[in-house]
Amino acid sequence: MCLTEDFIMWTPMHYTLLTLLRLIAIILFFIWRIRHPHADGMWLWWISIVGDFWFGVTWLLNQVAKLNPTKRVPDLSLLRQQFDLPDGNSNLPRLDVFINTVDPINEPMIYTMNSILSILAVDYPIDRTATYLSDDGGSIIHYEGLLETANFATLWVPFCRKHSIEPRAPESYFAVKSRPYTGNVPDEFADDHRRMSKEYDEFKVRLDALFTKIPERSDAHNAEAKEGVKATWMADGTQWPGTWFDPAENHKKGQHAGIVKVMLNHPGDEPRFGGPASAETPLDFSAVDVRLPMLVYISREKSPSHDHQKKAGAMNVQLRISALLTNAPFIINFDGDHYVNNSQAFRAAMCFMLDRRDGENTAFVQFPQRFDDVDPTDRYCNHNRVFFDATLLGLNGIQGPSYVGTGCMFRRIAVYGIDPPRWRTDAFKLVDNPSKFGSSMLFINSIPSAANQEWSMASPPAHEESVMEELNNVMKCAYEEGTEFGKEIGWVYNIATEDVVTGFRVHRTGWRSMYCRMEPDAFRGTAPINLTERLCQILRWSGGSLEMFFSHCPLLAGRRLNLMQRIAYTNMTAYPISSVFLVFYLLFPVIWIFRGEFYIQKPFPTYVLYLVVIIAMTELIGMVEIKWAGLTLLDWIRNEQFYIIGATAVYPLATLHIVLKLVLRGNGVSFKLTAKQATSAVNEKYAEMYVVQWTPLLIPTIAVIAVNVGAIGAAIGKAVVGGWSLLQMADASLGLVFNAWILLLIYPFALGVMGRWSKRPYILFVLFMIGFAVVAAVVVAIHAARTGSVRFHSGHSGGASFPTSWGF
């Protein structure tokens, strides 16, 4: 029986027809332009021809991926029927959960611990999940925070099971005053809820106290030891093997020992019910299974002599350590600020993996990213719904969505670089070359078991001495030397977008992927609502995308990558190049300010007619896409706006960086951790959105705003001092429409640089009016200085003509 249902999304005939008609219009437009090579500047004409051709090609590549959107829906009831047993146990496969964090300040610990609590409480067999927290900063704050979380989970997780709580991250759950009750003991809920809320508040206080408690404890121990070294001490009186508050040799960021600590042991197979309410356990859990899934803390060894490969390197260490402890055939990974919003999410993903039609050839199931704490208007397009709900849905009808870094379930052997069943020959071996996996025989011998999704380890050998030695071995810096880790095994190295490249490598091997969107959202996280942080995030993505285009070019992939999938990956990696032409068009109005009448193409009326038809078709296609993808008009508008903002502020820099890298053979785009704001520190909602963090990234877009404001002001001034013919007035009107359109698209950016003044958007409108008036006054003053007077008659004056062909 099939565990998923396919729904071929009804892409209306007029959607395909509009796409075809627009393609025909573009072709006719180019033919016409080639036959009419007339302009006031042929250098400009050639640049526009090349730019318009590039826009046409990238538009076509983008549309191709959306012509067969397919929605697949998991059948959760059938999954329970097939795998859950009458005695409460289950035959579902084992699942390892990876969480990654680095800095308890930039990634507030409360987010990470909420993520862990939501995972521990998820509706999946308790004895078949294990959670691995990778703390890449080696911080004792994270370690002791995890201890506090494991202790609080003994109350929170049974509370969630007893009352069917959703979502199971307490910060999000308690943020809403009231929710519909779906549990089975409503008479106990009010008291339990009140007590649990109090316990959670106390838990947060204990987490915050760690930042002062641990240094005070360490100071006391250091005073007693009198060794002269300011060590960081654990609660048991031993020195912390990771980074210290006062950095020292072998105890600082980038240089410390590896750490593996099992915080919660494997719970066993048999249910264990709690007891009635008592002083130690304030809630009645006598009818609730109080077991907790296995929980492990990891901080890999670091040394200044090795490149640690950031998140990708940390996840490859998690991959090896989890193989030695639990070796689940499936893995799901999260960033430290994402939590499980729907407790059925793991089961939903498993429906795709276990589906009898093509489940065995499915490498990963990708969920869309959803975010909390984004302003209601989504000013900086954090939700990115056009990509997640349209593009990925379209890819689902080809070879599957790309991997986007978090909220994704993997088949372990696919991450190991092993071929899918459909591409295996009679001579196939799971481990054809053991040396590429490293020197650990225990790890190598675990691979065949990982390929068996029905395999289950009775009790992980976490405390056996031989296993502990191997754990220390596989997380050493030198372990990967001479192996294929970071290349053909695990997460890919030496690129900023390791997630997309890793998914591409898996697709290139012949595997497919699935897209799963469910209600309520499977997972949610936090996003940067500060303009500068958002631009830095996009810089990393766009730079990494271009790196991928040149270093892992999809066009050169082997025959196992579907042709349409190849085209989609090409579009996803080459898109920043468009900014070279976009910036040229957006700054072109500066010619109008200093010169006057200047035509990019003649005859101009025919040129404008083509543009109007092509741009109108683009908007019509967008409106139809909104319908079948389940988007809103605001989603579409924000996508358009932030594409232009990115194209002016970020993409040119990313393109320049890659050009310099190719010429100078330098390093790739550097990773910048996106800072998140702790909810406990916020006195005003969305306060971060009104903070202006000045950076050179802001300058190009500010220049575009200035040029277009100046062009409108100059047109007004020239209209005042000189008369125009009707044709010149029409030309000028088209130019002004172009300028106004650009300002509308960059409107969110303009609000961002206004800081707190952006709370009153009308101020921006007033500033624009003042800018128009000032420039117009300058034009009038210059004219008066030259002629000695200002005349208002129908004399000749330069017309306005501006390119709008960048629209496709």
mmCIF file of C-alpha atoms in Angstrom, residues 25-242:
data_model
loop_
_atom_site.group_PDB
_atom_site.id
_atom_site.type_symbol
_atom_site.label_atom_id
_atom_site.label_comp_id
_atom_site.label_asym_id
_atom_site.label_seq_id
_atom_site.Cartn_x
_atom_site.Cartn_y
_atom_site.Cartn_z
ATOM 1 C CA ALA A 25 6.812 37.749 -27.664
ATOM 2 C CA ILE A 26 10.398 37.729 -26.393
ATOM 3 C CA ILE A 27 11.640 35.999 -29.541
ATOM 4 C CA LEU A 28 9.786 38.482 -31.776
ATOM 5 C CA PHE A 29 11.151 41.333 -29.667
ATOM 6 C CA PHE A 30 14.738 40.194 -30.194
ATOM 7 C CA ILE A 31 14.218 39.676 -33.906
ATOM 8 C CA TRP A 32 12.813 43.198 -34.167
ATOM 9 C CA ARG A 33 15.666 44.725 -32.176
ATOM 10 C CA ILE A 34 18.328 42.958 -34.245
ATOM 11 C CA ARG A 35 16.658 44.244 -37.419
ATOM 12 C CA HIS A 36 16.541 47.791 -36.021
ATOM 13 C CA PRO A 37 19.982 48.519 -34.539
ATOM 14 C CA HIS A 38 19.206 52.184 -33.999
ATOM 15 C CA ALA A 39 19.875 54.161 -30.802
ATOM 16 C CA ASP A 40 21.484 57.374 -29.608
ATOM 17 C CA GLY A 41 24.393 55.320 -28.377
ATOM 18 C CA MET A 42 25.243 51.961 -29.996
ATOM 19 C CA TRP A 43 27.407 50.921 -27.053
ATOM 20 C CA LEU A 44 24.296 51.220 -24.923
ATOM 21 C CA TRP A 45 22.253 49.356 -27.504
ATOM 22 C CA TRP A 46 24.648 46.396 -27.441
ATOM 23 C CA ILE A 47 24.684 46.271 -23.632
ATOM 24 C CA SER A 48 20.873 46.274 -23.566
ATOM 25 C CA ILE A 49 20.720 43.521 -26.190
ATOM 26 C CA VAL A 50 23.001 41.263 -24.177
ATOM 27 C CA GLY A 51 21.178 42.100 -20.951
ATOM 28 C CA ASP A 52 17.734 41.498 -22.404
ATOM 29 C CA PHE A 53 18.876 38.189 -23.859
ATOM 30 C CA TRP A 54 20.184 37.114 -20.450
ATOM 31 C CA PHE A 55 16.914 38.131 -18.754
ATOM 32 C CA GLY A 56 14.951 36.154 -21.322
ATOM 33 C CA VAL A 57 17.065 33.035 -20.809
ATOM 34 C CA THR A 58 16.916 33.187 -16.997
ATOM 35 C CA TRP A 59 13.157 33.745 -17.094
ATOM 36 C CA LEU A 60 12.743 30.676 -19.307
ATOM 37 C CA LEU A 61 14.951 28.570 -17.012
ATOM 38 C CA ASN A 62 12.856 29.691 -14.055
ATOM 39 C CA GLN A 63 9.551 28.849 -15.770
ATOM 40 C CA VAL A 64 10.626 25.408 -16.939
ATOM 41 C CA ALA A 65 10.863 24.144 -13.353
ATOM 42 C CA LYS A 66 7.252 25.149 -12.622
ATOM 43 C CA LEU A 67 5.427 23.514 -15.511
ATOM 44 C CA ASN A 68 4.640 20.287 -13.633
ATOM 45 C CA PRO A 69 4.086 21.114 -9.937
ATOM 46 C CA THR A 70 3.198 17.990 -7.950
ATOM 47 C CA LYS A 71 1.849 17.898 -4.419
ATOM 48 C CA ARG A 72 2.355 14.720 -2.404
ATOM 49 C CA VAL A 73 0.363 14.240 0.790
ATOM 50 C CA PRO A 74 1.426 11.772 3.524
ATOM 51 C CA ASP A 75 -1.183 9.292 4.773
ATOM 52 C CA LEU A 76 -0.517 9.344 8.527
ATOM 53 C CA SER A 77 -3.430 7.069 9.432
ATOM 54 C CA LEU A 78 -2.181 4.365 7.076
ATOM 55 C CA LEU A 79 1.332 4.707 8.512
ATOM 56 C CA ARG A 80 -0.024 4.088 12.013
ATOM 57 C CA GLN A 81 -2.051 1.159 10.772
ATOM 58 C CA GLN A 82 0.967 -0.512 9.177
ATOM 59 C CA PHE A 83 3.704 0.207 11.740
ATOM 60 C CA ASP A 84 2.188 0.891 15.179
ATOM 61 C CA LEU A 85 1.535 -2.186 17.323
ATOM 62 C CA PRO A 86 -1.442 -2.814 19.667
ATOM 63 C CA ASP A 87 0.833 -2.932 22.742
ATOM 64 C CA GLY A 88 1.959 0.666 22.181
ATOM 65 C CA ASN A 89 5.269 -0.171 20.519
ATOM 66 C CA SER A 90 6.076 0.525 16.887
ATOM 67 C CA ASN A 91 8.013 -0.918 13.964
ATOM 68 C CA LEU A 92 8.885 2.487 12.547
ATOM 69 C CA PRO A 93 12.571 2.865 11.629
ATOM 70 C CA ARG A 94 15.084 4.470 13.966
ATOM 71 C CA LEU A 95 15.724 8.165 13.469
ATOM 72 C CA ASP A 96 18.714 10.314 14.471
ATOM 73 C CA VAL A 97 18.123 14.043 14.897
ATOM 74 C CA PHE A 98 20.968 16.522 14.361
ATOM 75 C CA ILE A 99 20.895 20.039 15.827
ATOM 76 C CA ASN A 100 23.694 22.530 15.199
ATOM 77 C CA THR A 101 24.643 25.608 17.152
ATOM 78 C CA VAL A 102 27.792 27.661 17.690
ATOM 79 C CA ASP A 103 27.354 30.716 19.847
ATOM 80 C CA PRO A 104 24.925 31.043 22.797
ATOM 81 C CA ILE A 105 24.917 34.824 22.270
ATOM 82 C CA ASN A 106 24.344 35.216 18.514
ATOM 83 C CA GLU A 107 22.068 32.166 18.584
ATOM 84 C CA PRO A 108 20.311 32.657 21.940
ATOM 85 C CA MET A 109 20.326 29.459 23.957
ATOM 86 C CA ILE A 110 16.610 29.651 24.675
ATOM 87 C CA TYR A 111 15.960 28.956 20.968
ATOM 88 C CA THR A 112 18.267 25.947 20.907
ATOM 89 C CA MET A 113 16.800 24.445 24.079
ATOM 90 C CA ASN A 114 13.261 24.970 22.782
ATOM 91 C CA SER A 115 14.264 23.123 19.643
ATOM 92 C CA ILE A 116 15.499 20.193 21.745
ATOM 93 C CA LEU A 117 12.372 20.148 23.931
ATOM 94 C CA SER A 118 10.130 20.068 20.854
ATOM 95 C CA ILE A 119 12.137 17.151 19.418
ATOM 96 C CA LEU A 120 12.093 15.162 22.663
ATOM 97 C CA ALA A 121 8.306 15.580 22.776
ATOM 98 C CA VAL A 122 7.600 14.712 19.136
ATOM 99 C CA ASP A 123 5.007 12.012 18.361
ATOM 100 C CA TYR A 124 7.415 9.272 17.310
ATOM 101 C CA PRO A 125 8.381 6.024 19.083
ATOM 102 C CA ILE A 126 10.413 7.100 22.125
ATOM 103 C CA ASP A 127 12.942 4.288 21.883
ATOM 104 C CA ARG A 128 13.569 4.926 18.186
ATOM 105 C CA THR A 129 14.837 8.488 18.204
ATOM 106 C CA ALA A 130 18.125 9.949 19.389
ATOM 107 C CA THR A 131 19.011 13.649 19.391
ATOM 108 C CA TYR A 132 22.557 14.916 18.858
ATOM 109 C CA LEU A 133 23.366 18.524 19.704
ATOM 110 C CA SER A 134 26.571 19.719 18.040
ATOM 111 C CA ASP A 135 28.023 22.673 19.931
ATOM 112 C CA ASP A 136 30.718 23.898 17.573
ATOM 113 C CA GLY A 137 31.896 26.514 20.036
ATOM 114 C CA GLY A 138 32.636 23.996 22.803
ATOM 115 C CA SER A 139 30.759 26.202 25.293
ATOM 116 C CA ILE A 140 30.039 25.023 28.814
ATOM 117 C CA ILE A 141 26.969 27.276 28.656
ATOM 118 C CA HIS A 142 25.447 24.964 26.075
ATOM 119 C CA TYR A 143 26.477 21.855 27.997
ATOM 120 C CA GLU A 144 24.970 22.907 31.304
ATOM 121 C CA GLY A 145 22.000 24.423 29.492
ATOM 122 C CA LEU A 146 21.411 20.984 28.006
ATOM 123 C CA LEU A 147 21.557 19.468 31.495
ATOM 124 C CA GLU A 148 18.879 21.922 32.631
ATOM 125 C CA THR A 149 16.826 21.136 29.545
ATOM 126 C CA ALA A 150 17.030 17.386 30.118
ATOM 127 C CA ASN A 151 15.802 17.965 33.674
ATOM 128 C CA PHE A 152 12.940 20.241 32.578
ATOM 129 C CA ALA A 153 11.982 17.748 29.863
ATOM 130 C CA THR A 154 10.934 15.243 32.547
ATOM 131 C CA LEU A 155 7.956 17.565 33.142
ATOM 132 C CA TRP A 156 7.431 19.163 29.756
ATOM 133 C CA VAL A 157 7.428 16.034 27.570
ATOM 134 C CA PRO A 158 4.878 14.054 29.657
ATOM 135 C CA PHE A 159 2.740 17.226 29.876
ATOM 136 C CA CYS A 160 2.701 17.405 26.058
ATOM 137 C CA ARG A 161 1.744 13.737 25.765
ATOM 138 C CA LYS A 162 -0.952 13.969 28.418
ATOM 139 C CA HIS A 163 -2.718 16.973 26.888
ATOM 140 C CA SER A 164 -1.758 16.576 23.181
ATOM 141 C CA ILE A 165 -0.004 19.933 23.217
ATOM 142 C CA GLU A 166 0.768 21.714 19.929
ATOM 143 C CA PRO A 167 3.299 23.132 19.281
ATOM 144 C CA ARG A 168 5.673 21.362 21.643
ATOM 145 C CA ALA A 169 8.206 24.162 21.955
ATOM 146 C CA PRO A 170 7.229 25.905 25.215
ATOM 147 C CA GLU A 171 8.304 29.397 24.116
ATOM 148 C CA SER A 172 5.897 29.293 21.171
ATOM 149 C CA TYR A 173 3.203 27.440 23.080
ATOM 150 C CA PHE A 174 3.003 29.860 26.000
ATOM 151 C CA ALA A 175 3.267 32.899 23.686
ATOM 152 C CA VAL A 176 -0.381 32.363 22.689
ATOM 153 C CA LYS A 177 -2.927 33.105 25.394
ATOM 154 C CA SER A 178 -5.453 30.419 24.477
ATOM 155 C CA ARG A 179 -5.619 27.449 22.138
ATOM 156 C CA PRO A 180 -8.343 24.878 21.433
ATOM 157 C CA TYR A 181 -7.954 21.868 23.728
ATOM 158 C CA THR A 182 -7.418 18.511 21.968
ATOM 159 C CA GLY A 183 -6.404 16.287 24.902
ATOM 160 C CA ASN A 184 -8.407 13.705 26.855
ATOM 161 C CA VAL A 185 -8.327 15.146 30.394
ATOM 162 C CA PRO A 186 -9.774 18.665 30.137
ATOM 163 C CA ASP A 187 -10.661 18.814 33.839
ATOM 164 C CA GLU A 188 -6.931 18.692 34.762
ATOM 165 C CA PHE A 189 -5.680 20.958 32.008
ATOM 166 C CA ALA A 190 -6.135 24.372 33.671
ATOM 167 C CA ASP A 191 -4.138 23.426 36.779
ATOM 168 C CA ASP A 192 -1.487 21.583 34.771
ATOM 169 C CA HIS A 193 -1.135 24.496 32.362
ATOM 170 C CA ARG A 194 -0.730 26.999 35.175
ATOM 171 C CA ARG A 195 1.885 24.883 36.949
ATOM 172 C CA MET A 196 3.748 24.140 33.707
ATOM 173 C CA SER A 197 3.890 27.824 32.797
ATOM 174 C CA LYS A 198 5.425 28.560 36.186
ATOM 175 C CA GLU A 199 7.958 25.737 35.776
ATOM 176 C CA TYR A 200 8.935 27.080 32.350
ATOM 177 C CA ASP A 201 9.497 30.580 33.698
ATOM 178 C CA GLU A 202 11.753 29.134 36.387
ATOM 179 C CA PHE A 203 13.567 27.079 33.751
ATOM 180 C CA LYS A 204 14.336 30.231 31.744
ATOM 181 C CA VAL A 205 15.638 31.934 34.856
ATOM 182 C CA ARG A 206 17.985 29.002 35.461
ATOM 183 C CA LEU A 207 19.249 29.192 31.878
ATOM 184 C CA ASP A 208 19.921 32.924 32.156
ATOM 185 C CA ALA A 209 21.653 32.385 35.503
ATOM 186 C CA LEU A 210 24.246 30.098 33.884
ATOM 187 C CA PHE A 211 25.978 33.154 32.400
ATOM 188 C CA THR A 212 26.809 34.377 35.922
ATOM 189 C CA LYS A 213 26.688 31.130 37.895
ATOM 190 C CA ILE A 214 29.430 29.349 35.931
ATOM 191 C CA PRO A 215 31.956 32.245 36.030
ATOM 192 C CA GLU A 216 31.340 32.659 39.784
ATOM 193 C CA ARG A 217 31.882 28.942 40.362
ATOM 194 C CA SER A 218 35.029 29.019 38.222
ATOM 195 C CA ASP A 219 36.413 32.018 40.111
ATOM 196 C CA ALA A 220 35.909 30.169 43.381
ATOM 197 C CA HIS A 221 37.697 27.042 42.126
ATOM 198 C CA ASN A 222 40.530 29.089 40.630
ATOM 199 C CA ALA A 223 41.010 30.904 43.934
ATOM 200 C CA GLU A 224 41.352 27.552 45.703
ATOM 201 C CA ALA A 225 43.615 26.012 43.057
ATOM 202 C CA LYS A 226 46.021 28.984 42.974
ATOM 203 C CA GLU A 227 47.524 27.724 39.714
ATOM 204 C CA GLY A 228 47.529 31.089 37.972
ATOM 205 C CA VAL A 229 45.366 29.761 35.131
ATOM 206 C CA LYS A 230 41.779 30.993 34.997
ATOM 207 C CA ALA A 231 40.081 27.728 34.083
ATOM 208 C CA THR A 232 36.364 27.151 33.566
ATOM 209 C CA TRP A 233 35.052 24.548 35.979
ATOM 210 C CA MET A 234 32.173 22.085 35.751
ATOM 211 C CA ALA A 235 29.717 21.458 38.562
ATOM 212 C CA ASP A 236 31.477 18.178 39.488
ATOM 213 C CA GLY A 237 34.707 20.035 40.283
ATOM 214 C CA THR A 238 36.609 19.147 37.122
ATOM 215 C CA GLN A 239 37.903 21.515 34.466
ATOM 216 C CA TRP A 240 35.793 21.942 31.343
ATOM 217 C CA PRO A 241 37.597 20.342 28.354
ATOM 218 C CA GLY A 242 36.102 22.814 25.875
#
